[in-house]
């Protein structure tokens, strides 16, 4: 992936634009804007956008935007945040790519607007709260699925965009905790900086370097579909097991056809909806929604062959809107 910024601001409701035109430019300009900044382009964030749409319908007096970027770096997100500050937005929710290197920028944002994190946290920053998954617990959940897939143990490899992100480190931590003391051996964690070509090369190289590899697991939403492709291309479908994270359509198809054992899914719809509505509550002076530890946890669940058909049908409804 090149270094140029791939950026998309997703309009949530066409009706909002029509309403602005009919009520006059002056009134439209008085609307406060709330934005959710992603860390990658994926169906995961499309679903989060559906949650934002629900919030938009409930709060037509606000402009609510989903800003999708493919550049998984602190520098890329810094440009997005600076642009939002220049625009004078009232609240920002962000999935932080590189928390240690983003703290200064996040603190600058938090001093000027309501800032929360979602999906990937930056607890050392001055963000108001985190809304999303307990990623250590979710990692343990994935670890249990790995152990279930390998009752006699075996070598595994993990793949993720960057270990600079809190959610990546915490998921790996949870998996390591779950497999500790077992015959499951983690050979390495491979990163790709959200470069799909590099991710694919990582997977192909692992399949060659470790001919006895027993299982591959992708910890960001785009990873598992690429693993699915790599395993099938190598003629090792069914021989090398796969455990995923998140709900990409190809991941669900892989579970349906038996190529993928299972996947741990989050609830991005709730990430979007709760981000917008709780920022609005805060802007209205209500901070009672913030837990004592500043983490509003949205639970995860496991999707396997037993429940994939129902889950996929519900997901299809969300994505087709």
Coordinates of C-alpha atoms in Angstrom, one line a residue:
X1 CA 0.0 0.0 0.0
X2 CA 1.4 3.4 -0.9
X3 CA 1.9 6.2 1.5
X4 CA -0.9 8.5 0.0
X5 CA -3.9 9.0 2.2
X6 CA -6.9 6.9 1.2
X7 CA -9.8 8.7 2.8
X8 CA -13.5 8.6 2.6
X9 CA -16.1 10.6 4.5
X10 CA -19.3 8.6 4.4
X11 CA -22.6 10.6 4.4
X12 CA -24.9 8.8 6.7
X13 CA -28.3 10.1 5.6
X14 CA -29.3 11.7 2.3
X15 CA -32.2 13.2 4.2
X16 CA -29.9 15.2 6.4
X17 CA -28.6 17.2 3.4
X18 CA -32.1 17.8 2.2
X19 CA -33.1 19.0 5.6
X20 CA -30.1 21.4 5.7
X21 CA -31.2 22.9 2.4
X22 CA -34.8 23.4 3.4
X23 CA -34.0 24.9 6.8
X24 CA -31.4 27.3 5.5
X25 CA -27.7 27.5 5.4
X26 CA -27.4 29.4 8.6
X27 CA -29.2 26.8 10.6
X28 CA -27.2 24.0 9.0
X29 CA -24.0 25.7 9.9
X30 CA -25.1 25.8 13.6
X31 CA -25.3 22.0 13.7
X32 CA -22.6 20.4 15.7
X33 CA -20.6 17.7 13.9
X34 CA -19.5 14.4 15.4
X35 CA -17.1 12.1 13.6
X36 CA -15.9 8.5 13.9
X37 CA -12.4 7.9 12.5
X38 CA -11.6 4.3 11.5
X39 CA -8.2 2.6 11.3
X40 CA -8.9 0.7 8.1
X41 CA -11.5 0.2 5.4
X42 CA -13.6 -2.9 6.1
X43 CA -17.2 -4.2 6.4
X44 CA -16.6 -3.9 10.1
X45 CA -16.7 -0.1 9.8
X46 CA -19.6 -0.2 7.4
X47 CA -21.6 -1.9 10.2
X48 CA -20.4 0.7 12.7
X49 CA -21.7 3.3 10.2
X50 CA -25.1 1.7 10.4
X51 CA -25.0 2.4 14.1
X52 CA -24.1 6.0 13.4
X53 CA -27.1 6.2 11.0
X54 CA -29.4 5.1 13.8
X55 CA -27.9 7.8 16.1
X56 CA -28.3 10.3 13.2
X57 CA -32.0 9.5 12.9
X58 CA -32.5 10.0 16.6
X59 CA -30.5 13.3 16.6
X60 CA -31.2 15.2 13.4
X61 CA -29.9 18.3 15.0
X62 CA -26.3 16.9 14.7
X63 CA -24.2 16.1 11.7
X64 CA -22.7 12.6 12.2
X65 CA -19.9 11.4 9.9
X66 CA -17.9 8.1 9.4
X67 CA -14.4 8.9 8.2
X68 CA -12.8 5.8 6.7
X69 CA -9.0 5.7 6.2
X70 CA -6.7 2.9 4.9
X71 CA -3.5 4.3 6.3
X72 CA -2.8 2.4 9.5
X73 CA -0.4 4.9 11.0
X74 CA -0.3 7.5 13.8
X75 CA 0.8 10.1 11.2
X76 CA -2.2 9.3 9.0
X77 CA -4.7 9.6 11.8
X78 CA -3.0 12.8 13.0
X79 CA -3.8 14.4 9.6
X80 CA -7.4 13.3 10.0
X81 CA -7.7 14.7 13.5
X82 CA -6.0 18.0 12.6
X83 CA -8.5 18.4 9.8
X84 CA -11.4 17.7 12.1
X85 CA -10.1 20.3 14.6
X86 CA -9.8 22.9 11.9
X87 CA -13.5 22.2 11.0
X88 CA -14.4 22.7 14.6
X89 CA -16.1 19.4 15.2
X90 CA -17.8 18.9 18.6
X91 CA -16.9 15.3 19.2
X92 CA -14.6 12.6 17.9
X93 CA -14.5 8.8 18.3
X94 CA -11.4 7.1 17.0
X95 CA -10.0 3.6 16.7
X96 CA -6.4 4.4 17.6
X97 CA -3.7 2.8 15.4
X98 CA -0.6 3.6 17.4
X99 CA -1.4 4.7 20.9
X100 CA 2.1 5.4 22.2
X101 CA 2.9 7.7 19.3
X102 CA -0.6 9.2 19.2
X103 CA -0.9 10.4 22.8
X104 CA 0.3 14.0 22.2
X105 CA -2.1 14.4 19.3
X106 CA -5.0 12.8 21.2
X107 CA -4.4 15.1 24.2
X108 CA -4.5 18.1 21.9
X109 CA -7.8 16.9 20.5
X110 CA -9.2 16.1 24.0
X111 CA -8.4 19.7 25.1
X112 CA -10.6 21.1 22.3
X113 CA -13.4 18.6 21.8
X114 CA -15.1 15.6 23.3
X115 CA -12.8 12.6 22.5
X116 CA -13.5 9.0 23.1
X117 CA -11.8 5.9 21.7
X118 CA -13.5 2.8 20.2
X119 CA -12.3 -0.6 19.0
X120 CA -8.7 0.2 19.9
X121 CA -7.9 2.3 23.1
X122 CA -5.3 4.8 24.1
X123 CA -5.7 4.6 27.9
X124 CA -2.6 6.8 28.6
X125 CA -4.2 9.7 26.7
X126 CA -6.8 12.2 28.0
X127 CA -9.6 10.5 26.1
X128 CA -12.9 10.6 28.0
X129 CA -13.7 6.9 27.7
X130 CA -13.3 3.8 25.6
X131 CA -16.2 2.0 24.0
X132 CA -15.6 -1.4 22.6
X133 CA -14.2 -4.9 23.3
X134 CA -12.3 -6.1 26.2
X135 CA -9.6 -7.3 23.8
X136 CA -7.6 -9.4 26.4
X137 CA -10.8 -11.3 27.1
X138 CA -11.6 -11.6 23.4
X139 CA -8.1 -12.9 22.8
X140 CA -8.7 -15.6 25.5
X141 CA -11.9 -16.5 23.7
X142 CA -9.9 -16.9 20.5
X143 CA -7.3 -18.9 22.4
X144 CA -10.0 -21.3 23.6
X145 CA -11.2 -21.8 20.0
X146 CA -7.6 -22.5 18.9
X147 CA -7.2 -25.1 21.7
X148 CA -10.5 -26.7 20.6
X149 CA -9.3 -26.9 17.0
X150 CA -6.0 -28.4 18.1
X151 CA -6.8 -30.9 20.9
X152 CA -3.4 -32.5 20.5
X153 CA -1.5 -29.2 20.2
X154 CA 0.5 -28.0 17.3
X155 CA 2.3 -24.9 15.9
X156 CA 0.3 -21.7 15.2
X157 CA 1.0 -18.3 13.7
X158 CA -0.9 -15.1 14.3
X159 CA -1.4 -12.2 11.8
X160 CA -2.3 -8.6 12.5
X161 CA -1.9 -5.2 10.9
X162 CA 0.4 -3.6 13.6
X163 CA 1.4 -4.5 17.1
X164 CA 1.4 -0.7 17.8
X165 CA -2.4 -0.8 18.3
X166 CA -3.6 -1.7 21.8
X167 CA -6.3 -4.0 20.4
X168 CA -3.6 -6.1 18.6
X169 CA -1.3 -6.4 21.6
X170 CA -4.2 -7.2 23.9
X171 CA -5.6 -9.9 21.7
X172 CA -2.2 -11.5 21.4
X173 CA -1.8 -11.3 25.1
X174 CA -5.2 -13.1 25.6
X175 CA -4.3 -15.9 23.2
X176 CA -0.9 -16.4 24.9
X177 CA -2.6 -16.6 28.3
X178 CA -5.1 -19.1 27.0
X179 CA -2.6 -21.5 25.4
X180 CA 0.0 -21.2 28.2
X181 CA 0.9 -24.7 29.6
X182 CA -0.6 -26.5 26.6
X183 CA 1.0 -28.2 23.5
X184 CA -0.1 -25.3 21.3
X185 CA 3.1 -23.5 20.3
X186 CA 3.1 -19.9 18.9
X187 CA 5.8 -19.6 16.3
X188 CA 5.4 -15.8 15.8
X189 CA 3.1 -12.8 15.3
X190 CA 3.4 -11.4 11.8
X191 CA 2.5 -7.8 11.0
X192 CA 1.7 -6.1 7.7
X193 CA 0.9 -2.4 8.4
X194 CA -2.5 -2.9 6.8
X195 CA -0.8 -3.7 3.5
X196 CA -2.9 -6.5 2.0
X197 CA -0.1 -7.7 -0.4
X198 CA 2.4 -7.9 2.5
X199 CA -0.2 -9.7 4.6
X200 CA -0.7 -12.3 1.9
X201 CA 3.1 -12.7 1.5
X202 CA 3.4 -13.2 5.2
X203 CA 0.9 -16.0 5.1
X204 CA 2.4 -17.7 2.0
X205 CA 5.8 -17.5 3.6
X206 CA 4.7 -19.1 6.8
X207 CA 3.0 -22.0 5.0
X208 CA 6.4 -22.7 3.3
X209 CA 8.7 -22.0 6.2
X210 CA 6.7 -24.1 8.6
X211 CA 5.4 -27.1 6.7
X212 CA 4.1 -28.5 9.9
X213 CA 2.1 -25.4 10.9
X214 CA -1.2 -26.6 12.3
X215 CA -3.3 -23.3 12.5
X216 CA -3.3 -19.7 11.3
X217 CA -5.2 -17.0 13.0
X218 CA -6.0 -13.4 11.8
X219 CA -6.6 -10.8 14.5
X220 CA -7.9 -7.9 12.3
X221 CA -11.0 -8.2 10.1
X222 CA -9.2 -8.4 6.7
X223 CA -6.6 -11.0 7.9
X224 CA -8.7 -14.1 8.1
X225 CA -10.1 -13.9 4.5
X226 CA -6.5 -13.5 3.2
X227 CA -5.5 -16.6 5.3
X228 CA -8.5 -18.4 3.8
X229 CA -7.2 -17.6 0.3
X230 CA -3.6 -18.5 1.1
X231 CA -4.5 -21.9 2.6
X232 CA -6.7 -22.8 -0.3
X233 CA -4.1 -21.7 -2.9
X234 CA -1.5 -23.9 -1.1
X235 CA -3.8 -26.9 -1.3
X236 CA -3.9 -27.1 2.5
X237 CA -7.6 -26.4 3.1
X238 CA -8.7 -28.7 6.0
X239 CA -5.1 -29.6 6.8
X240 CA -4.1 -26.2 8.2
X241 CA -6.9 -25.0 10.5
X242 CA -8.0 -21.3 10.7
X243 CA -9.5 -19.3 13.6
X244 CA -10.6 -15.8 12.8
X245 CA -11.5 -12.5 14.4
X246 CA -14.4 -10.4 13.2
X247 CA -17.1 -11.0 10.6
X248 CA -15.9 -10.5 7.0
X249 CA -18.2 -12.1 4.5
X250 CA -15.4 -14.5 3.3
X251 CA -14.7 -15.5 6.9
X252 CA -18.3 -16.5 7.3
X253 CA -18.3 -18.4 4.0
X254 CA -15.2 -20.2 5.2
X255 CA -16.9 -21.2 8.4
X256 CA -19.9 -22.4 6.3
X257 CA -17.8 -24.6 4.0
X258 CA -15.7 -25.9 6.9
X259 CA -12.4 -24.3 5.9
X260 CA -12.4 -22.0 8.9
X261 CA -13.2 -23.4 12.4
X262 CA -14.7 -20.3 14.0
X263 CA -14.3 -16.6 14.5
X264 CA -14.7 -14.2 17.5
X265 CA -17.0 -11.3 16.5
X266 CA -17.4 -7.9 18.0
X267 CA -20.4 -5.6 17.8
X268 CA -19.3 -2.7 15.6
X269 CA -22.9 -1.5 15.2
X270 CA -22.9 -0.8 18.9
X271 CA -19.5 0.8 18.6
X272 CA -20.9 3.4 16.2
X273 CA -24.2 3.9 17.9
X274 CA -22.8 4.2 21.4
X275 CA -20.0 6.5 20.2
X276 CA -22.3 9.0 18.7
X277 CA -25.1 9.0 21.4
X278 CA -22.7 9.1 24.3
X279 CA -20.7 12.0 22.8
X280 CA -24.1 13.8 22.4
X281 CA -24.9 13.0 26.1
X282 CA -21.6 14.5 27.1
X283 CA -22.1 17.6 25.0
X284 CA -25.4 18.0 26.9
X285 CA -23.7 17.8 30.2
X286 CA -24.4 14.1 31.0
X287 CA -21.4 12.0 31.9
X288 CA -23.3 9.4 33.9
X289 CA -22.8 6.8 31.1
X290 CA -19.0 6.7 31.8
X291 CA -18.1 3.6 33.9
X292 CA -15.7 4.1 36.9
X293 CA -12.8 2.6 34.9
X294 CA -13.7 4.7 31.8
X295 CA -14.3 1.5 29.7
X296 CA -17.7 0.8 28.3
X297 CA -17.3 -2.9 27.3
X298 CA -19.4 -4.4 24.5
X299 CA -19.3 -8.2 24.7
X300 CA -18.0 -10.5 21.9
X301 CA -19.2 -13.9 20.8
X302 CA -18.0 -16.9 18.9
X303 CA -19.4 -17.8 15.5
X304 CA -19.0 -21.4 14.3
X305 CA -20.8 -23.7 11.9
X306 CA -23.6 -24.1 14.4
X307 CA -24.7 -20.4 14.3
X308 CA -23.1 -19.0 11.2
X309 CA -26.2 -19.1 8.9
X310 CA -28.3 -17.0 11.3
X311 CA -25.4 -14.6 12.0
X312 CA -24.6 -14.2 8.3
X313 CA -28.3 -13.5 7.5
X314 CA -28.5 -10.7 10.1
X315 CA -25.2 -9.2 8.9
X316 CA -26.4 -9.2 5.3
X317 CA -29.4 -7.2 6.3
X318 CA -27.1 -4.6 8.0
X319 CA -24.8 -4.3 5.0
X320 CA -27.4 -4.0 2.3
X321 CA -29.0 -0.9 3.7

